[in-house]
GROMACS .gro file of C-alpha atoms in nm:
model
  261
    1MET     CA    1  11.345   5.859  10.400
    2SER     CA    2  11.187   6.140  10.591
    3GLY     CA    3  11.115   6.074  10.955
    4GLN     CA    4  10.808   6.294  10.957
    5ALA     CA    5  10.522   6.381  10.732
    6ALA     CA    6  10.622   6.649  10.480
    7LYS     CA    7  10.425   6.920  10.302
    8ALA     CA    8  10.458   6.722   9.981
    9ASP     CA    9  10.547   6.355   9.953
   10TRP     CA   10  10.888   6.232   9.846
   11ASN     CA   11  10.951   6.168   9.477
   12PRO     CA   12  11.087   5.811   9.452
   13GLY     CA   13  11.204   5.862   9.096
   14ALA     CA   14  11.409   6.174   9.178
   15TYR     CA   15  11.555   6.006   9.485
   16ALA     CA   16  11.649   5.694   9.288
   17ARG     CA   17  11.841   5.892   9.025
   18TYR     CA   18  12.166   5.829   9.219
   19ARG     CA   19  12.061   5.496   9.365
   20ASP     CA   20  12.405   5.331   9.375
   21LEU     CA   21  12.571   5.633   9.541
   22ARG     CA   22  12.300   5.649   9.805
   23LEU     CA   23  12.306   5.272   9.860
   24ARG     CA   24  12.678   5.235   9.926
   25PRO     CA   25  12.685   5.407  10.269
   26GLY     CA   26  12.394   5.192  10.382
   27LEU     CA   27  12.578   4.875  10.285
   28ASP     CA   28  12.891   5.004  10.463
   29LEU     CA   29  12.682   5.063  10.777
   30LEU     CA   30  12.530   4.717  10.755
   31ASN     CA   31  12.873   4.559  10.716
   32ALA     CA   32  12.978   4.735  11.038
   33VAL     CA   33  12.698   4.573  11.241
   34GLY     CA   34  12.872   4.303  11.441
   35GLN     CA   35  12.597   4.199  11.677
   36MET     CA   36  12.219   4.207  11.702
   37GLY     CA   37  11.972   4.075  11.954
   38VAL     CA   38  11.702   3.815  11.904
   39GLY     CA   39  11.420   4.056  11.815
   40ASP     CA   40  11.299   4.209  11.491
   41VAL     CA   41  11.522   4.393  11.247
   42ILE     CA   42  11.385   4.747  11.197
   43ASP     CA   43  11.471   4.948  10.886
   44LEU     CA   44  11.387   5.291  11.031
   45GLY     CA   45  11.329   5.534  10.749
   46CYS     CA   46  11.333   5.252  10.496
   47GLY     CA   47  11.234   5.475  10.202
   48ASN     CA   48  11.186   5.279   9.882
   49GLY     CA   49  11.327   4.962  10.038
   50ALA     CA   50  11.660   4.970   9.857
   51LEU     CA   51  11.834   4.798  10.149
   52GLY     CA   52  11.562   4.545  10.219
   53GLU     CA   53  11.733   4.256  10.041
   54ALA     CA   54  12.068   4.316  10.212
   55LEU     CA   55  11.902   4.349  10.552
   56ARG     CA   56  11.707   4.026  10.502
   57ALA     CA   57  12.031   3.844  10.419
   58ARG     CA   58  12.179   3.961  10.752
   59ALA     CA   59  11.864   3.915  10.956
   60GLY     CA   60  11.922   3.543  11.017
   61GLY     CA   61  11.551   3.464  10.999
   62ARG     CA   62  11.445   3.756  11.222
   63PRO     CA   63  11.133   3.943  11.101
   64LEU     CA   64  11.223   4.247  10.890
   65VAL     CA   65  11.008   4.560  10.945
   66GLY     CA   66  11.027   4.875  10.735
   67VAL     CA   67  10.914   5.208  10.881
   68ASP     CA   68  10.874   5.534  10.689
   69ALA     CA   69  10.653   5.844  10.683
   70SER     CA   70  10.621   5.861  10.305
   71PRO     CA   71  10.334   5.670  10.141
   72ALA     CA   72  10.501   5.693   9.802
   73MET     CA   73  10.825   5.547   9.930
   74LEU     CA   74  10.645   5.272  10.123
   75GLU     CA   75  10.457   5.173   9.807
   76LYS     CA   76  10.794   5.125   9.631
   77ALA     CA   77  10.923   4.923   9.927
   78ARG     CA   78  10.608   4.712   9.915
   79GLN     CA   79  10.666   4.633   9.548
   80ALA     CA   80  11.015   4.508   9.632
   81HIS     CA   81  10.867   4.233   9.855
   82GLY     CA   82  11.164   4.246  10.091
   83TYR     CA   83  10.986   4.314  10.420
   84ASP     CA   84  10.767   4.107  10.647
   85ASN     CA   85  10.585   4.420  10.755
   86LEU     CA   86  10.578   4.787  10.653
   87GLN     CA   87  10.459   5.065  10.883
   88GLN     CA   88  10.380   5.429  10.800
   89ALA     CA   89  10.487   5.636  11.097
   90ASP     CA   90  10.661   5.955  11.206
   91ILE     CA   91  10.991   5.846  11.361
   92ARG     CA   92  10.940   6.097  11.644
   93GLU     CA   93  10.631   5.904  11.751
   94TRP     CA   94  10.709   5.548  11.638
   95HIS     CA   95  10.749   5.268  11.892
   96PRO     CA   96  10.815   4.900  11.813
   97ARG     CA   97  10.560   4.635  11.897
   98ARG     CA   98  10.834   4.432  12.069
   99ALA     CA   99  11.199   4.494  12.154
  100PRO     CA  100  11.409   4.490  11.832
  101GLY     CA  101  11.736   4.311  11.787
  102LEU     CA  102  11.855   4.575  11.541
  103ILE     CA  103  11.732   4.928  11.467
  104PHE     CA  104  11.902   5.023  11.141
  105SER     CA  105  11.865   5.374  11.001
  106ASN     CA  106  12.036   5.485  10.682
  107ALA     CA  107  12.012   5.853  10.582
  108ALA     CA  108  11.691   5.928  10.770
  109LEU     CA  109  11.747   6.053  11.125
  110HIS     CA  110  11.902   6.385  11.017
  111TRP     CA  111  11.546   6.477  10.913
  112VAL     CA  112  11.430   6.426  11.272
  113GLY     CA  113  11.526   6.693  11.522
  114ASN     CA  114  11.604   6.679  11.895
  115HIS     CA  115  11.871   6.410  11.875
  116GLU     CA  116  11.954   6.458  12.244
  117GLN     CA  117  11.624   6.282  12.321
  118LEU     CA  118  11.577   6.078  12.005
  119MET     CA  119  11.895   5.870  12.009
  120PRO     CA  120  11.871   5.753  12.374
  121ARG     CA  121  11.503   5.680  12.320
  122LEU     CA  122  11.581   5.456  12.024
  123ALA     CA  123  11.861   5.284  12.216
  124GLY     CA  124  11.621   5.224  12.503
  125MET     CA  125  11.382   5.033  12.274
  126LEU     CA  126  11.642   4.762  12.197
  127GLY     CA  127  11.634   4.416  12.352
  128LYS     CA  128  11.934   4.275  12.534
  129GLY     CA  129  12.235   4.260  12.300
  130GLY     CA  130  12.056   4.473  12.042
  131THR     CA  131  12.224   4.730  11.821
  132LEU     CA  132  12.131   5.077  11.700
  133ALA     CA  133  12.307   5.143  11.366
  134VAL     CA  134  12.285   5.491  11.213
  135GLN     CA  135  12.424   5.671  10.906
  136MET     CA  136  12.351   6.038  10.839
  137PRO     CA  137  12.492   6.288  10.589
  138HIS     CA  138  12.729   6.531  10.758
  139GLN     CA  139  12.759   6.771  10.465
  140ASN     CA  140  12.584   7.085  10.584
  141LYS     CA  141  12.900   7.298  10.599
  142ALA     CA  142  13.007   7.207  10.243
  143PRO     CA  143  12.923   7.441   9.954
  144SER     CA  144  12.674   7.191   9.812
  145HIS     CA  145  12.449   7.237  10.113
  146ARG     CA  146  12.552   7.567  10.274
  147VAL     CA  147  12.500   7.766   9.957
  148TRP     CA  148  12.131   7.675   9.934
  149LEU     CA  149  12.070   7.847  10.264
  150SER     CA  150  12.307   8.140  10.220
  151LEU     CA  151  12.142   8.226   9.889
  152VAL     CA  152  11.794   8.196  10.036
  153GLU     CA  153  11.891   8.437  10.313
  154GLU     CA  154  12.034   8.678  10.055
  155LEU     CA  155  11.742   8.659   9.813
  156PHE     CA  156  11.452   8.602  10.053
  157PRO     CA  157  11.550   8.724  10.401
  158GLY     CA  158  11.377   8.567  10.700
  159ARG     CA  159  11.251   8.257  10.517
  160ILE     CA  160  11.504   7.994  10.627
  161GLU     CA  161  11.350   7.926  10.968
  162LYS     CA  162  11.039   7.780  10.811
  163MET     CA  163  11.209   7.547  10.566
  164GLY     CA  164  11.289   7.248  10.787
  165THR     CA  165  11.630   7.159  10.645
  166PRO     CA  166  11.800   6.858  10.808
  167GLY     CA  167  12.094   6.868  11.048
  168VAL     CA  168  12.321   6.664  11.274
  169MET     CA  169  12.518   6.740  11.586
  170ALA     CA  170  12.896   6.742  11.613
  171PRO     CA  171  13.040   6.391  11.643
  172VAL     CA  172  13.167   6.461  11.996
  173LYS     CA  173  12.808   6.527  12.105
  174TYR     CA  174  12.698   6.180  11.994
  175GLU     CA  175  12.995   6.028  12.174
  176GLU     CA  176  12.912   6.208  12.498
  177LEU     CA  177  12.545   6.117  12.463
  178LEU     CA  178  12.571   5.752  12.366
  179ALA     CA  179  12.897   5.610  12.504
  180PRO     CA  180  12.750   5.571  12.856
  181LEU     CA  181  12.467   5.356  12.712
  182GLY     CA  182  12.669   5.070  12.565
  183GLN     CA  183  12.944   4.977  12.324
  184LEU     CA  184  12.976   5.268  12.079
  185ARG     CA  185  13.165   5.287  11.751
  186LEU     CA  186  13.163   5.629  11.584
  187TRP     CA  187  13.326   5.733  11.257
  188GLU     CA  188  13.302   5.950  10.949
  189THR     CA  189  13.371   5.864  10.584
  190GLU     CA  190  13.408   6.108  10.297
  191TYR     CA  191  13.289   5.953   9.971
  192TYR     CA  192  13.434   6.092   9.647
  193GLN     CA  193  13.142   6.058   9.412
  194ARG     CA  194  13.163   6.097   9.037
  195LEU     CA  195  12.851   6.267   8.911
  196VAL     CA  196  12.776   6.293   8.540
  197ALA     CA  197  12.666   6.634   8.418
  198GLU     CA  198  12.315   6.665   8.281
  199THR     CA  199  12.220   6.892   7.994
  200GLY     CA  200  12.119   7.233   8.126
  201SER     CA  201  12.197   7.167   8.491
  202HIS     CA  202  12.488   7.115   8.729
  203PRO     CA  203  12.496   6.757   8.867
  204VAL     CA  204  12.545   6.870   9.230
  205ARG     CA  205  12.218   7.061   9.200
  206ARG     CA  206  12.048   6.748   9.071
  207PHE     CA  207  12.195   6.544   9.356
  208THR     CA  208  12.093   6.780   9.634
  209GLU     CA  209  11.757   6.908   9.508
  210SER     CA  210  11.575   6.577   9.578
  211THR     CA  211  11.706   6.551   9.935
  212TYR     CA  212  11.866   6.834  10.135
  213ALA     CA  213  11.722   7.117   9.921
  214ARG     CA  214  11.377   6.964   9.893
  215PRO     CA  215  11.213   7.164  10.178
  216VAL     CA  216  11.390   7.480  10.056
  217LEU     CA  217  11.249   7.449   9.704
  218GLU     CA  218  10.904   7.347   9.828
  219ALA     CA  219  10.874   7.670  10.026
  220LEU     CA  220  10.931   7.898   9.728
  221GLU     CA  221  10.708   8.029   9.452
  222PRO     CA  222  10.799   7.914   9.095
  223ASP     CA  223  10.973   8.241   9.005
  224GLU     CA  224  11.161   8.242   9.333
  225LYS     CA  225  11.268   7.884   9.283
  226SER     CA  226  11.397   7.960   8.932
  227GLU     CA  227  11.605   8.251   9.059
  228LEU     CA  228  11.750   8.045   9.344
  229VAL     CA  229  11.841   7.753   9.115
  230ARG     CA  230  12.007   7.987   8.866
  231ARG     CA  231  12.220   8.152   9.136
  232TYR     CA  232  12.300   7.817   9.299
  233GLU     CA  233  12.420   7.668   8.970
  234ASP     CA  234  12.652   7.966   8.915
  235VAL     CA  235  12.820   7.899   9.250
  236MET     CA  236  12.841   7.523   9.194
  237LYS     CA  237  13.029   7.577   8.865
  238ALA     CA  238  13.308   7.736   9.070
  239ALA     CA  239  13.287   7.509   9.375
  240TYR     CA  240  13.262   7.180   9.181
  241PRO     CA  241  13.398   7.243   8.831
  242VAL     CA  242  13.270   7.026   8.548
  243ARG     CA  243  13.561   6.837   8.396
  244ALA     CA  244  13.638   6.781   8.026
  245ASP     CA  245  13.454   6.449   8.026
  246GLY     CA  246  13.140   6.618   8.156
  247SER     CA  247  13.167   6.483   8.511
  248VAL     CA  248  13.210   6.635   8.857
  249LEU     CA  249  13.403   6.489   9.151
  250PHE     CA  250  13.179   6.552   9.448
  251PRO     CA  251  13.313   6.485   9.801
  252PHE     CA  252  13.035   6.391  10.041
  253ARG     CA  253  13.088   6.334  10.414
  254ARG     CA  254  12.874   6.094  10.618
  255LEU     CA  255  12.859   6.022  10.993
  256PHE     CA  256  12.817   5.664  11.119
  257PHE     CA  257  12.774   5.498  11.456
  258THR     CA  258  12.676   5.162  11.601
  259LEU     CA  259  12.565   5.128  11.962
  260THR     CA  260  12.522   4.784  12.119
  261VAL     CA  261  12.342   4.769  12.453
   0.00000   0.00000   0.00000
């Protein structure tokens, strides 16, 4: 899922803990793709290949190529046997072997910076009639994400800059950037996710620690990590209260666009 090589590889098991919740936005994005060109279908940031089967069903016989920076995730994708070809590459440096008919990226490009250059570059790779389809979490201002960074700054001042947390631009910026390039559809969806509490931990911590908070936790020493998690959980209990049945209702906002050239 990461667009670039990380200090430690992704943990496919931790990422898959909420597989269905992470899969749904990708399927919603795929359902919104109305047109693709004649070239390959690229799953950019394919991760463990969870969307490979659905992409193959929509590919109409086009070759399906998965691209990811994580060897562990690519091995899981390889075991699923859904792709014609898998490529290990940093998204910032990746280039297709021929013009794709669809570049599909679900929950990956927010890990890759410099979107002002990245998005037009990806659009420019498409063949005639091709589509760039993108979904990215747009949750950074919510307590689930913001509190990780605010607590780090409080507990360990000056450390945030080195942590490499993901981010996206304001929706209007993508509209201004991409609308001149083709037919753009841009929207947001807020998913109300029911997370089941786990013994000894708040479910929102479990949901975020394997994705958004991953570079934060990697950068800390074990005792620092323990203190941060303890403080984070205290805040989450107030921000996302655990209900009588042991569950939490967790709103999660995601940004989508399709661009057909």
